[in-house]
PDB file of C-alpha atoms in Angstrom:
ATOM      1  CA  MET A   1      80.968  88.289 102.071  1.00  0.00           C
ATOM      2  CA  LEU A   2      82.695  86.685  99.562  1.00  0.00           C
ATOM      3  CA  LEU A   3      81.347  83.111  98.254  1.00  0.00           C
ATOM      4  CA  LEU A   4      82.773  81.396  95.891  1.00  0.00           C
ATOM      5  CA  VAL A   5      80.383  78.817  93.877  1.00  0.00           C
ATOM      6  CA  ALA A   6      80.485  76.879  90.925  1.00  0.00           C
ATOM      7  CA  GLY A   7      77.165  75.175  89.325  1.00  0.00           C
ATOM      8  CA  THR A   8      75.263  74.506  85.772  1.00  0.00           C
ATOM      9  CA  SER A   9      71.642  75.119  85.015  1.00  0.00           C
ATOM     10  CA  CYS A  10      69.739  73.586  83.267  1.00  0.00           C
ATOM     11  CA  ALA A  11      66.381  74.247  80.919  1.00  0.00           C
ATOM     12  CA  ASN A  12      63.963  73.072  79.041  1.00  0.00           C
ATOM     13  CA  ASP A  13      62.752  76.286  77.044  1.00  0.00           C
ATOM     14  CA  ASP A  14      59.852  73.217  75.426  1.00  0.00           C
ATOM     15  CA  GLY A  15      58.130  72.946  79.029  1.00  0.00           C
ATOM     16  CA  ASP A  16      55.566  74.364  80.705  1.00  0.00           C
ATOM     17  CA  PRO A  17      56.994  75.788  84.412  1.00  0.00           C
ATOM     18  CA  ALA A  18      53.376  75.170  85.741  1.00  0.00           C
ATOM     19  CA  ASP A  19      53.464  70.743  84.584  1.00  0.00           C
ATOM     20  CA  PRO A  20      55.072  69.663  87.165  1.00  0.00           C
ATOM     21  CA  ARG A  21      56.348  67.182  85.326  1.00  0.00           C
ATOM     22  CA  SER A  22      58.799  69.492  83.490  1.00  0.00           C
ATOM     23  CA  ASN A  23      61.028  70.510  87.108  1.00  0.00           C
ATOM     24  CA  PRO A  24      62.658  67.836  89.487  1.00  0.00           C
ATOM     25  CA  PRO A  25      60.430  67.577  92.531  1.00  0.00           C
ATOM     26  CA  ALA A  26      62.428  69.416  94.898  1.00  0.00           C
ATOM     27  CA  SER A  27      63.742  66.338  96.983  1.00  0.00           C
ATOM     28  CA  SER A  28      65.692  65.204  94.012  1.00  0.00           C
ATOM     29  CA  PRO A  29      69.015  64.023  94.200  1.00  0.00           C
ATOM     30  CA  SER A  30      70.370  67.006  92.009  1.00  0.00           C
ATOM     31  CA  SER A  31      68.681  69.727  93.664  1.00  0.00           C
ATOM     32  CA  SER A  32      69.708  68.770  97.215  1.00  0.00           C
ATOM     33  CA  SER A  33      73.399  67.355  97.440  1.00  0.00           C
ATOM     34  CA  PRO A  34      75.492  70.153  97.469  1.00  0.00           C
ATOM     35  CA  THR A  35      77.932  71.194  94.799  1.00  0.00           C
ATOM     36  CA  PRO A  36      81.668  69.447  95.908  1.00  0.00           C
ATOM     37  CA  THR A  37      84.202  71.853  96.482  1.00  0.00           C
ATOM     38  CA  SER A  38      87.947  71.993  95.589  1.00  0.00           C
ATOM     39  CA  PRO A  39      89.930  72.335  98.197  1.00  0.00           C
ATOM     40  CA  SER A  40      91.444  75.494  97.694  1.00  0.00           C
ATOM     41  CA  GLU A  41      87.848  76.829  97.553  1.00  0.00           C
ATOM     42  CA  SER A  42      87.249  75.505 101.033  1.00  0.00           C
ATOM     43  CA  ALA A  43      90.137  76.940 102.397  1.00  0.00           C
ATOM     44  CA  THR A  44      89.075  80.623 100.367  1.00  0.00           C
ATOM     45  CA  GLY A  45      85.555  79.959 102.300  1.00  0.00           C
ATOM     46  CA  ALA A  46      87.070  79.205 106.004  1.00  0.00           C
ATOM     47  CA  ALA A  47      90.161  82.691 105.515  1.00  0.00           C
ATOM     48  CA  THR A  48      87.180  84.965 104.660  1.00  0.00           C
ATOM     49  CA  ALA A  49      84.426  83.575 107.038  1.00  0.00           C
ATOM     50  CA  THR A  50      87.826  83.969 109.813  1.00  0.00           C
ATOM     51  CA  VAL A  51      88.787  87.851 108.318  1.00  0.00           C
ATOM     52  CA  ASN A  52      84.447  88.626 109.543  1.00  0.00           C
ATOM     53  CA  ASP A  53      85.163  87.038 112.928  1.00  0.00           C
ATOM     54  CA  TYR A  54      88.184  88.552 113.267  1.00  0.00           C
ATOM     55  CA  TYR A  55      86.494  92.727 113.006  1.00  0.00           C
ATOM     56  CA  ALA A  56      83.692  90.791 114.988  1.00  0.00           C
ATOM     57  CA  ILE A  57      85.771  89.926 117.605  1.00  0.00           C
ATOM     58  CA  ARG A  58      88.208  93.029 117.234  1.00  0.00           C
ATOM     59  CA  ASN A  59      84.691  95.249 117.371  1.00  0.00           C
ATOM     60  CA  GLN A  60      83.857  93.293 120.794  1.00  0.00           C
ATOM     61  CA  LEU A  61      86.867  93.940 122.237  1.00  0.00           C
ATOM     62  CA  ARG A  62      86.622  97.449 121.631  1.00  0.00           C
ATOM     63  CA  ARG A  63      83.592  97.872 122.712  1.00  0.00           C
ATOM     64  CA  ASP A  64      83.670  96.338 125.970  1.00  0.00           C
ATOM     65  CA  PRO A  65      86.873  96.206 127.782  1.00  0.00           C
ATOM     66  CA  ASP A  66      85.851  93.544 130.588  1.00  0.00           C
ATOM     67  CA  GLN A  67      86.125  90.758 127.772  1.00  0.00           C
ATOM     68  CA  PRO A  68      88.702  88.217 127.958  1.00  0.00           C
ATOM     69  CA  LEU A  69      91.316  88.934 125.256  1.00  0.00           C
ATOM     70  CA  SER A  70      91.927  85.110 125.137  1.00  0.00           C
ATOM     71  CA  MET A  71      88.581  85.639 122.545  1.00  0.00           C
ATOM     72  CA  LEU A  72      91.479  86.734 120.096  1.00  0.00           C
ATOM     73  CA  LYS A  73      93.156  83.407 120.204  1.00  0.00           C
ATOM     74  CA  SER A  74      90.138  81.920 117.944  1.00  0.00           C
ATOM     75  CA  VAL A  75      90.594  84.132 115.066  1.00  0.00           C
ATOM     76  CA  ALA A  76      94.264  85.319 115.196  1.00  0.00           C
ATOM     77  CA  ILE A  77      97.652  83.776 115.858  1.00  0.00           C
ATOM     78  CA  SER A  78     101.682  84.524 115.098  1.00  0.00           C
ATOM     79  CA  THR A  79     102.334  87.999 114.751  1.00  0.00           C
ATOM     80  CA  GLU A  80      98.988  88.707 114.233  1.00  0.00           C
ATOM     81  CA  LEU A  81      98.024  87.604 117.638  1.00  0.00           C
ATOM     82  CA  ALA A  82     100.925  89.120 119.509  1.00  0.00           C
ATOM     83  CA  THR A  83     100.137  92.254 118.145  1.00  0.00           C
ATOM     84  CA  GLN A  84      96.643  92.222 118.669  1.00  0.00           C
ATOM     85  CA  GLN A  85      97.417  91.520 122.331  1.00  0.00           C
ATOM     86  CA  THR A  86      99.535  94.472 122.796  1.00  0.00           C
ATOM     87  CA  LEU A  87      97.450  96.934 121.240  1.00  0.00           C
ATOM     88  CA  PHE A  88      94.261  95.623 123.130  1.00  0.00           C
ATOM     89  CA  LYS A  89      96.337  95.788 126.492  1.00  0.00           C
ATOM     90  CA  ARG A  90      97.615  99.031 125.939  1.00  0.00           C
ATOM     91  CA  GLU A  91      94.119 100.512 124.748  1.00  0.00           C
ATOM     92  CA  ARG A  92      92.864  99.365 128.106  1.00  0.00           C
ATOM     93  CA  LYS A  93      95.631 100.635 130.585  1.00  0.00           C
ATOM     94  CA  GLN A  94      94.810 103.806 128.988  1.00  0.00           C
ATOM     95  CA  GLY A  95      90.886 103.362 129.126  1.00  0.00           C
ATOM     96  CA  LEU A  96      90.018 103.497 125.629  1.00  0.00           C
ATOM     97  CA  HIS A  97      86.979 101.723 124.089  1.00  0.00           C
ATOM     98  CA  GLN A  98      84.714 102.068 120.757  1.00  0.00           C
ATOM     99  CA  THR A  99      81.748 102.705 120.045  1.00  0.00           C
ATOM    100  CA  GLY A 100      80.007 101.768 116.740  1.00  0.00           C
ATOM    101  CA  GLU A 101      81.723  98.830 114.691  1.00  0.00           C
ATOM    102  CA  THR A 102      84.632  99.105 112.077  1.00  0.00           C
ATOM    103  CA  LYS A 103      83.018  97.076 108.584  1.00  0.00           C
ATOM    104  CA  VAL A 104      84.444  95.165 105.775  1.00  0.00           C
ATOM    105  CA  VAL A 105      83.437  96.527 103.050  1.00  0.00           C
ATOM    106  CA  GLU A 106      85.000  95.072 100.729  1.00  0.00           C
ATOM    107  CA  LEU A 107      86.677  91.541 100.887  1.00  0.00           C
ATOM    108  CA  GLU A 108      89.459  90.167  98.170  1.00  0.00           C
ATOM    109  CA  VAL A 109      91.464  87.049  98.407  1.00  0.00           C
ATOM    110  CA  GLN A 110      94.411  87.615  96.681  1.00  0.00           C
ATOM    111  CA  SER A 111      96.587  83.943  96.864  1.00  0.00           C
ATOM    112  CA  VAL A 112      95.485  80.348  98.033  1.00  0.00           C
ATOM    113  CA  ASN A 113      98.875  78.465  99.169  1.00  0.00           C
ATOM    114  CA  LEU A 114      97.970  75.226 100.495  1.00  0.00           C
ATOM    115  CA  ASP A 115     101.522  74.026 100.628  1.00  0.00           C
ATOM    116  CA  ASN A 116     101.715  72.018 104.333  1.00  0.00           C
ATOM    117  CA  SER A 117     104.941  70.480 103.948  1.00  0.00           C
ATOM    118  CA  ASP A 118     106.642  72.233 107.175  1.00  0.00           C
ATOM    119  CA  PRO A 119     104.489  73.490 109.436  1.00  0.00           C
ATOM    120  CA  GLN A 120     106.964  73.860 112.107  1.00  0.00           C
ATOM    121  CA  ALA A 121     108.747  76.465 109.710  1.00  0.00           C
ATOM    122  CA  GLY A 122     105.723  78.153 108.912  1.00  0.00           C
ATOM    123  CA  LYS A 123     105.045  76.013 105.456  1.00  0.00           C
ATOM    124  CA  VAL A 124     101.047  75.777 106.261  1.00  0.00           C
ATOM    125  CA  PRO A 125      98.743  76.232 103.846  1.00  0.00           C
ATOM    126  CA  THR A 126      98.164  80.199 103.847  1.00  0.00           C
ATOM    127  CA  VAL A 127      95.232  82.446 102.436  1.00  0.00           C
ATOM    128  CA  GLN A 128      96.532  86.033 101.003  1.00  0.00           C
ATOM    129  CA  ILE A 129      93.564  88.357 101.336  1.00  0.00           C
ATOM    130  CA  ASP A 130      92.624  92.552 100.853  1.00  0.00           C
ATOM    131  CA  VAL A 131      90.046  94.031 103.514  1.00  0.00           C
ATOM    132  CA  CYS A 132      88.419  97.634 102.842  1.00  0.00           C
ATOM    133  CA  PHE A 133      87.476  99.100 106.321  1.00  0.00           C
ATOM    134  CA  ASP A 134      85.292 101.221 107.558  1.00  0.00           C
ATOM    135  CA  VAL A 135      85.892 102.911 110.122  1.00  0.00           C
ATOM    136  CA  SER A 136      83.066 105.676 109.906  1.00  0.00           C
ATOM    137  CA  GLY A 137      80.750 104.938 112.728  1.00  0.00           C
ATOM    138  CA  VAL A 138      83.631 104.239 114.638  1.00  0.00           C
ATOM    139  CA  ASP A 139      84.608 106.636 117.576  1.00  0.00           C
ATOM    140  CA  VAL A 140      87.470 105.844 120.132  1.00  0.00           C
ATOM    141  CA  LEU A 141      86.183 107.745 123.583  1.00  0.00           C
ATOM    142  CA  ASP A 142      88.982 107.780 127.092  1.00  0.00           C
ATOM    143  CA  ALA A 143      88.447 107.970 130.371  1.00  0.00           C
ATOM    144  CA  ASP A 144      86.536 110.799 130.867  1.00  0.00           C
ATOM    145  CA  GLY A 145      84.124 110.436 127.235  1.00  0.00           C
ATOM    146  CA  LYS A 146      86.182 112.142 125.052  1.00  0.00           C
ATOM    147  CA  SER A 147      87.279 111.496 121.602  1.00  0.00           C
ATOM    148  CA  VAL A 148      90.525 110.338 120.429  1.00  0.00           C
ATOM    149  CA  VAL A 149      90.196 110.523 117.337  1.00  0.00           C
ATOM    150  CA  THR A 150      92.235 112.682 114.637  1.00  0.00           C
ATOM    151  CA  PRO A 151      89.425 114.857 112.332  1.00  0.00           C
ATOM    152  CA  ASP A 152      91.713 114.314 109.479  1.00  0.00           C
ATOM    153  CA  ARG A 153      91.305 110.329 110.021  1.00  0.00           C
ATOM    154  CA  PRO A 154      90.323 108.418 106.924  1.00  0.00           C
ATOM    155  CA  ASP A 155      86.979 106.442 107.214  1.00  0.00           C
ATOM    156  CA  THR A 156      87.943 103.580 104.891  1.00  0.00           C
ATOM    157  CA  GLY A 157      91.619 101.631 104.637  1.00  0.00           C
ATOM    158  CA  TRP A 158      93.108  98.571 103.136  1.00  0.00           C
ATOM    159  CA  ILE A 159      94.766  95.841 105.185  1.00  0.00           C
ATOM    160  CA  ARG A 160      96.221  92.763 103.254  1.00  0.00           C
ATOM    161  CA  TYR A 161      95.498  89.213 105.849  1.00  0.00           C
ATOM    162  CA  SER A 162      97.658  86.691 105.692  1.00  0.00           C
ATOM    163  CA  VAL A 163      95.164  83.803 107.058  1.00  0.00           C
ATOM    164  CA  ALA A 164      97.211  80.452 108.301  1.00  0.00           C
ATOM    165  CA  ASN A 165      95.905  76.791 109.511  1.00  0.00           C
ATOM    166  CA  TYR A 166      98.518  75.129 111.199  1.00  0.00           C
ATOM    167  CA  GLU A 167      96.642  72.424 112.389  1.00  0.00           C
ATOM    168  CA  TRP A 168      95.486  71.694 108.411  1.00  0.00           C
ATOM    169  CA  ASP A 169      95.879  68.190 108.862  1.00  0.00           C
ATOM    170  CA  SER A 170      93.586  67.295 111.468  1.00  0.00           C
ATOM    171  CA  ASP A 171      91.380  70.428 110.973  1.00  0.00           C
ATOM    172  CA  PRO A 172      91.513  71.270 107.612  1.00  0.00           C
ATOM    173  CA  ASP A 173      88.157  74.120 107.952  1.00  0.00           C
ATOM    174  CA  GLY A 174      87.930  75.297 111.234  1.00  0.00           C
ATOM    175  CA  ALA A 175      91.713  76.385 111.751  1.00  0.00           C
ATOM    176  CA  TRP A 176      92.360  79.342 110.000  1.00  0.00           C
ATOM    177  CA  ARG A 177      93.446  81.872 111.996  1.00  0.00           C
ATOM    178  CA  VAL A 178      94.531  85.754 111.461  1.00  0.00           C
ATOM    179  CA  ALA A 179      98.470  85.142 111.538  1.00  0.00           C
ATOM    180  CA  SER A 180      99.769  88.745 110.118  1.00  0.00           C
ATOM    181  CA  SER A 181      98.446  92.178 108.587  1.00  0.00           C
ATOM    182  CA  GLN A 182      99.297  94.926 106.357  1.00  0.00           C
ATOM    183  CA  ASP A 183      98.376  97.847 105.328  1.00  0.00           C
ATOM    184  CA  ILE A 184      98.199  98.839 101.472  1.00  0.00           C
ATOM    185  CA  GLU A 185      98.216 101.660  99.429  1.00  0.00           C
ATOM    186  CA  ARG A 186      95.192 101.263  97.180  1.00  0.00           C
ATOM    187  CA  THR A 187      92.255 103.482  95.735  1.00  0.00           C
ATOM    188  CA  PRO A 188      89.985 104.158  98.617  1.00  0.00           C
ATOM    189  CA  CYS A 189      86.756 102.313  98.142  1.00  0.00           C
ATOM    190  CA  ASP A 190      82.673 102.760  99.034  1.00  0.00           C
ATOM    191  CA  ALA A 191      81.710 103.206 102.237  1.00  0.00           C
TER     192      ALA A 191
END
């Protein structure tokens, strides 16, 4: 997971680390107050957490076909939600299920746009995130327990996600959802 953290530190080279007077107590306001983050940093953190949750829920739904597809609504919206629902319904109808889990290997934020000028028209805060995923430990089995994965499937791949917040005014931190995705051509990442 990518975390952006801003911070400063001061050192007193003359102080003795064993001397309690040279170090502030743990309860001092400077050490217990969280570092303020900008709206862009908050959006980045929330969007990256959403992408990680998205993968966790997809893994859960693919491993256990009895889990409700409504779980997708907590991590996806718009075209991504419709696409994933269609995919899962088709796989379940075919009796497919997954073993293992798809892992996020790399996550790179490409852009942050906090324009919320016209939510009805889709102009909402959006974070573009490139994800390299690893499926080396994943198999997809049919109803008879036979693998349907082709032997030449690559172990890793890249996808660019658009993570949007359609409820920015009322929930700037918790309403992020994956709105769309697109495979991208990039050098394979190390799994």
